Amino acid sequence: MRIVVIEDERAISRLIRTGYGRDEAEVLDATTGEAGMQLVAKANPDVVLLDLGLPDMDGQEVCRRLREWTDVPIIVVSARGKEDDKVLALDNGADDYMTKPFGLNELQARVRASLRHSLRRKAAEPEPVFRSGDIEVDLQARVVRLTGEEVRLTATEYKLLAMLVRHAGMVLTHKQILEEVWGPAYVDELHYLRVYMGQLRHKLEPDPTRPRLLRTESGVGYRLMAE
């Protein structure tokens, strides 16, 4: 595995390099946004860890520019913990967001999750059946089952669930979901999303008030938990 770290705090880069043995990963680092983008182009990494507070440009701009030409998983690692920063980074194409300080074990878990998602995305054909707990979603047949029994969903409910399934384990922002499921004209209609997410939870969750599968990322969006 090859990791590119775009981070001007040398201590963070050293921590990441130390956390991965030489046989586990090759860790390459850059201290500016411009150098980081050049390194990504040259090294073709498996994942990018990106800080937002870079000396030459904002990391949000780096994320946007990387997404113009590469689908490499990008995990933002930043001291900015405000919801607006998280939402903007995810809308700009980041796959995940971690707030400093962070634990190395959690970072490694996030990297593994991003790599799994990337492999699924790059597969020639998407996996036709998604399973998590008692839920089974057959994307090819457009059938949803709970404990083996078919669950009837409306067209919009299914479209919303299918989007979450295709990005299982990843955070999707309200804007991303609204734009894909309802269209660009509806990106501010958050109540639509809340209503339909509530309907899905009542149909799929044992306790809709304490969802285990369809999780809320407060102020940001939603995540479908994948086992």
Short mmCIF file of C-alpha atoms in Angstrom, two decimals:
data_model
loop_
_atom_site.label_atom_id
_atom_site.label_comp_id
_atom_site.label_asym_id
_atom_site.label_seq_id
_atom_site.Cartn_x
_atom_site.Cartn_y
_atom_site.Cartn_z
CA MET A 1 0.00 0.00 0.00
CA ARG A 2 1.20 3.50 -0.84
CA ILE A 3 0.02 6.50 1.20
CA VAL A 4 0.58 10.15 0.34
CA VAL A 5 0.40 12.51 3.32
CA ILE A 6 -0.14 16.20 2.49
CA GLU A 7 0.62 17.81 5.84
CA ASP A 8 2.92 20.58 7.04
CA GLU A 9 3.21 19.21 10.60
CA ARG A 10 6.18 16.87 10.45
CA ALA A 11 5.14 15.21 13.71
CA ILE A 12 1.92 13.96 12.09
CA SER A 13 3.78 12.57 9.08
CA ARG A 14 6.27 10.81 11.37
CA LEU A 15 3.43 9.34 13.43
CA ILE A 16 1.78 7.90 10.34
CA ARG A 17 5.06 6.56 8.99
CA THR A 18 5.89 4.96 12.34
CA GLY A 19 2.42 3.44 12.59
CA TYR A 20 2.90 1.50 9.39
CA GLY A 21 5.77 -0.94 9.13
CA ARG A 22 7.87 -0.93 5.98
CA ASP A 23 6.20 -4.14 4.83
CA GLU A 24 2.72 -2.66 5.37
CA ALA A 25 2.91 0.64 3.53
CA GLU A 26 5.11 3.14 1.76
CA VAL A 27 4.40 6.57 3.24
CA LEU A 28 5.31 9.61 1.12
CA ASP A 29 4.77 13.14 2.34
CA ALA A 30 4.56 16.71 1.10
CA THR A 31 4.31 19.88 3.16
CA THR A 32 2.43 22.08 0.65
CA GLY A 33 -0.69 21.66 -1.42
CA GLU A 34 1.09 22.15 -4.74
CA ALA A 35 3.83 19.64 -3.89
CA GLY A 36 1.20 17.23 -2.61
CA MET A 37 -0.78 17.29 -5.86
CA GLN A 38 2.40 16.70 -7.85
CA LEU A 39 3.29 13.80 -5.57
CA VAL A 40 -0.14 12.22 -6.03
CA ALA A 41 0.24 12.46 -9.80
CA LYS A 42 3.72 10.93 -9.69
CA ALA A 43 3.24 8.23 -7.04
CA ASN A 44 -0.30 7.05 -7.88
CA PRO A 45 -1.06 6.24 -4.22
CA ASP A 46 -3.77 3.99 -2.81
CA VAL A 47 -4.97 6.68 -0.38
CA VAL A 48 -4.30 10.36 0.39
CA LEU A 49 -4.30 11.87 3.89
CA LEU A 50 -4.91 15.61 3.54
CA ASP A 51 -4.61 18.46 6.05
CA LEU A 52 -6.66 21.60 5.42
CA GLY A 53 -4.28 24.14 6.96
CA LEU A 54 -1.50 24.14 4.38
CA PRO A 55 0.96 27.03 3.96
CA ASP A 56 0.37 27.72 0.27
CA MET A 57 -3.32 26.99 -0.25
CA ASP A 58 -6.37 25.72 1.60
CA GLY A 59 -6.73 21.94 1.68
CA GLN A 60 -10.31 22.34 0.42
CA GLU A 61 -8.88 23.64 -2.85
CA VAL A 62 -6.43 20.73 -2.99
CA CYS A 63 -9.33 18.31 -2.55
CA ARG A 64 -11.35 19.97 -5.31
CA ARG A 65 -8.41 19.96 -7.72
CA LEU A 66 -7.50 16.33 -7.03
CA ARG A 67 -11.08 15.29 -7.71
CA GLU A 68 -10.88 16.83 -11.17
CA TRP A 69 -8.60 14.02 -12.33
CA THR A 70 -8.34 11.20 -9.76
CA ASP A 71 -10.71 9.03 -7.72
CA VAL A 72 -8.06 8.06 -5.15
CA PRO A 73 -9.59 7.86 -1.64
CA ILE A 74 -9.00 11.12 0.25
CA ILE A 75 -9.22 11.24 4.05
CA VAL A 76 -9.09 14.74 5.50
CA VAL A 77 -7.14 14.92 8.76
CA SER A 78 -7.57 18.41 10.21
CA ALA A 79 -7.72 20.44 13.41
CA ARG A 80 -10.85 22.12 12.05
CA GLY A 81 -13.72 20.41 13.78
CA LYS A 82 -16.64 22.59 12.71
CA GLU A 83 -19.50 20.89 10.88
CA ASP A 84 -19.27 23.40 8.01
CA ASP A 85 -15.65 22.38 7.36
CA LYS A 86 -16.58 18.69 7.38
CA VAL A 87 -19.55 19.18 5.06
CA LEU A 88 -17.52 21.28 2.63
CA ALA A 89 -14.67 18.75 2.51
CA LEU A 90 -17.07 15.87 1.84
CA ASP A 91 -18.90 17.90 -0.80
CA ASN A 92 -15.53 18.67 -2.40
CA GLY A 93 -14.88 14.95 -2.84
CA ALA A 94 -13.26 13.74 0.38
CA ASP A 95 -14.20 10.20 1.35
CA ASP A 96 -13.85 10.70 5.10
CA TYR A 97 -12.91 13.33 7.71
CA MET A 98 -10.96 12.98 10.96
CA THR A 99 -10.42 15.71 13.52
CA LYS A 100 -7.07 16.13 15.26
CA PRO A 101 -5.98 14.85 17.68
CA PHE A 102 -6.73 11.30 16.52
CA GLY A 103 -5.74 7.76 17.46
CA LEU A 104 -3.53 5.81 15.11
CA ASN A 105 -5.77 2.73 15.35
CA GLU A 106 -8.78 4.76 14.23
CA LEU A 107 -6.83 6.28 11.35
CA GLN A 108 -5.73 2.86 10.15
CA ALA A 109 -9.32 1.61 10.36
CA ARG A 110 -10.52 4.58 8.30
CA VAL A 111 -7.81 3.87 5.72
CA ARG A 112 -8.88 0.23 5.46
CA ALA A 113 -12.53 1.23 5.05
CA SER A 114 -11.67 3.72 2.30
CA LEU A 115 -9.61 1.11 0.47
CA ARG A 116 -12.45 -1.42 0.63
CA HIS A 117 -14.85 1.15 -0.77
CA SER A 118 -12.39 2.04 -3.53
CA LEU A 119 -11.99 -1.60 -4.56
CA ARG A 120 -15.75 -2.05 -4.76
CA ARG A 121 -16.07 1.12 -6.82
CA LYS A 122 -13.39 0.02 -9.26
CA ALA A 123 -14.82 -3.46 -9.76
CA ALA A 124 -16.09 -4.12 -13.28
CA GLU A 125 -19.53 -4.92 -11.91
CA PRO A 126 -20.93 -3.75 -8.58
CA GLU A 127 -21.65 -6.46 -6.05
CA PRO A 128 -25.26 -7.44 -6.83
CA VAL A 129 -26.19 -8.22 -3.20
CA PHE A 130 -25.41 -6.15 -0.11
CA ARG A 131 -25.80 -7.72 3.34
CA SER A 132 -25.50 -6.17 6.77
CA GLY A 133 -27.06 -7.89 9.76
CA ASP A 134 -30.61 -8.93 8.85
CA ILE A 135 -30.75 -6.61 5.82
CA GLU A 136 -30.19 -7.82 2.26
CA VAL A 137 -30.32 -5.53 -0.78
CA ASP A 138 -30.16 -7.08 -4.23
CA LEU A 139 -29.27 -4.16 -6.49
CA GLN A 140 -29.61 -6.16 -9.67
CA ALA A 141 -33.10 -7.46 -8.84
CA ARG A 142 -34.06 -4.28 -6.95
CA VAL A 143 -35.27 -6.36 -4.01
CA VAL A 144 -34.85 -5.57 -0.30
CA ARG A 145 -35.25 -8.27 2.35
CA LEU A 146 -35.36 -8.12 6.14
CA THR A 147 -34.75 -11.47 7.89
CA GLY A 148 -35.51 -13.15 4.58
CA GLU A 149 -38.84 -11.41 3.99
CA GLU A 150 -39.23 -8.92 1.16
CA VAL A 151 -39.72 -5.30 2.21
CA ARG A 152 -41.87 -3.08 0.03
CA LEU A 153 -40.29 0.31 -0.63
CA THR A 154 -41.50 3.25 -2.66
CA ALA A 155 -39.43 4.26 -5.69
CA THR A 156 -37.87 7.17 -3.78
CA GLU A 157 -37.17 5.06 -0.68
CA TYR A 158 -35.40 2.48 -2.82
CA LYS A 159 -33.39 5.10 -4.70
CA LEU A 160 -32.23 6.58 -1.39
CA LEU A 161 -31.32 3.18 0.05
CA ALA A 162 -29.51 2.11 -3.15
CA MET A 163 -27.35 5.24 -3.04
CA LEU A 164 -26.39 4.50 0.58
CA VAL A 165 -25.65 0.86 -0.30
CA ARG A 166 -23.34 1.85 -3.16
CA HIS A 167 -21.39 4.01 -0.70
CA ALA A 168 -21.69 1.69 2.31
CA GLY A 169 -19.50 2.67 5.21
CA MET A 170 -18.90 6.19 3.87
CA VAL A 171 -20.41 9.49 5.00
CA LEU A 172 -22.72 11.12 2.44
CA THR A 173 -23.64 14.75 2.96
CA HIS A 174 -27.20 16.04 2.84
CA LYS A 175 -26.35 17.91 -0.34
CA GLN A 176 -24.89 14.85 -2.08
CA ILE A 177 -27.95 12.75 -1.29
CA LEU A 178 -30.53 15.39 -2.16
CA GLU A 179 -28.82 16.19 -5.46
CA GLU A 180 -28.64 12.55 -6.59
CA VAL A 181 -32.00 11.30 -5.33
CA TRP A 182 -34.19 14.37 -5.92
CA GLY A 183 -32.11 16.53 -8.26
CA PRO A 184 -30.07 19.79 -8.12
CA ALA A 185 -33.16 21.91 -7.53
CA TYR A 186 -33.77 20.19 -4.19
CA VAL A 187 -30.37 20.54 -2.46
CA ASP A 188 -31.88 22.82 0.22
CA GLU A 189 -34.95 20.67 0.91
CA LEU A 190 -33.52 18.89 3.94
CA HIS A 191 -36.97 17.99 5.28
CA TYR A 192 -37.52 15.69 2.28
CA LEU A 193 -34.46 13.68 3.25
CA ARG A 194 -35.41 13.53 6.93
CA VAL A 195 -38.91 12.28 6.14
CA TYR A 196 -37.73 9.53 3.80
CA MET A 197 -34.88 8.49 6.08
CA GLY A 198 -37.43 8.14 8.88
CA GLN A 199 -39.60 5.97 6.65
CA LEU A 200 -36.66 3.71 5.77
CA ARG A 201 -35.74 3.34 9.43
CA HIS A 202 -39.29 2.33 10.35
CA LYS A 203 -39.21 -0.34 7.65
CA LEU A 204 -35.66 -1.65 8.22
CA GLU A 205 -34.53 -0.90 11.79
CA PRO A 206 -35.60 -2.99 14.82
CA ASP A 207 -35.74 0.26 16.83
CA PRO A 208 -36.08 3.30 14.52
CA THR A 209 -35.31 5.66 17.41
CA ARG A 210 -31.91 3.98 17.92
CA PRO A 211 -30.82 3.09 14.37
CA ARG A 212 -27.95 0.64 13.95
CA LEU A 213 -27.84 0.51 10.13
CA LEU A 214 -28.85 3.98 8.93
CA ARG A 215 -26.74 6.29 11.07
CA THR A 216 -26.96 10.08 11.32
CA GLU A 217 -23.72 12.04 11.11
CA SER A 218 -24.87 15.09 13.07
CA GLY A 219 -24.99 18.23 10.97
CA VAL A 220 -23.29 16.48 8.04
CA GLY A 221 -25.37 13.68 6.55
CA TYR A 222 -25.85 9.93 6.79
CA ARG A 223 -23.83 6.74 6.76
CA LEU A 224 -24.95 3.17 6.00
CA MET A 225 -23.10 0.85 8.35
CA ALA A 226 -21.51 -2.15 6.64
CA GLU A 227 -20.49 -5.31 8.49
#
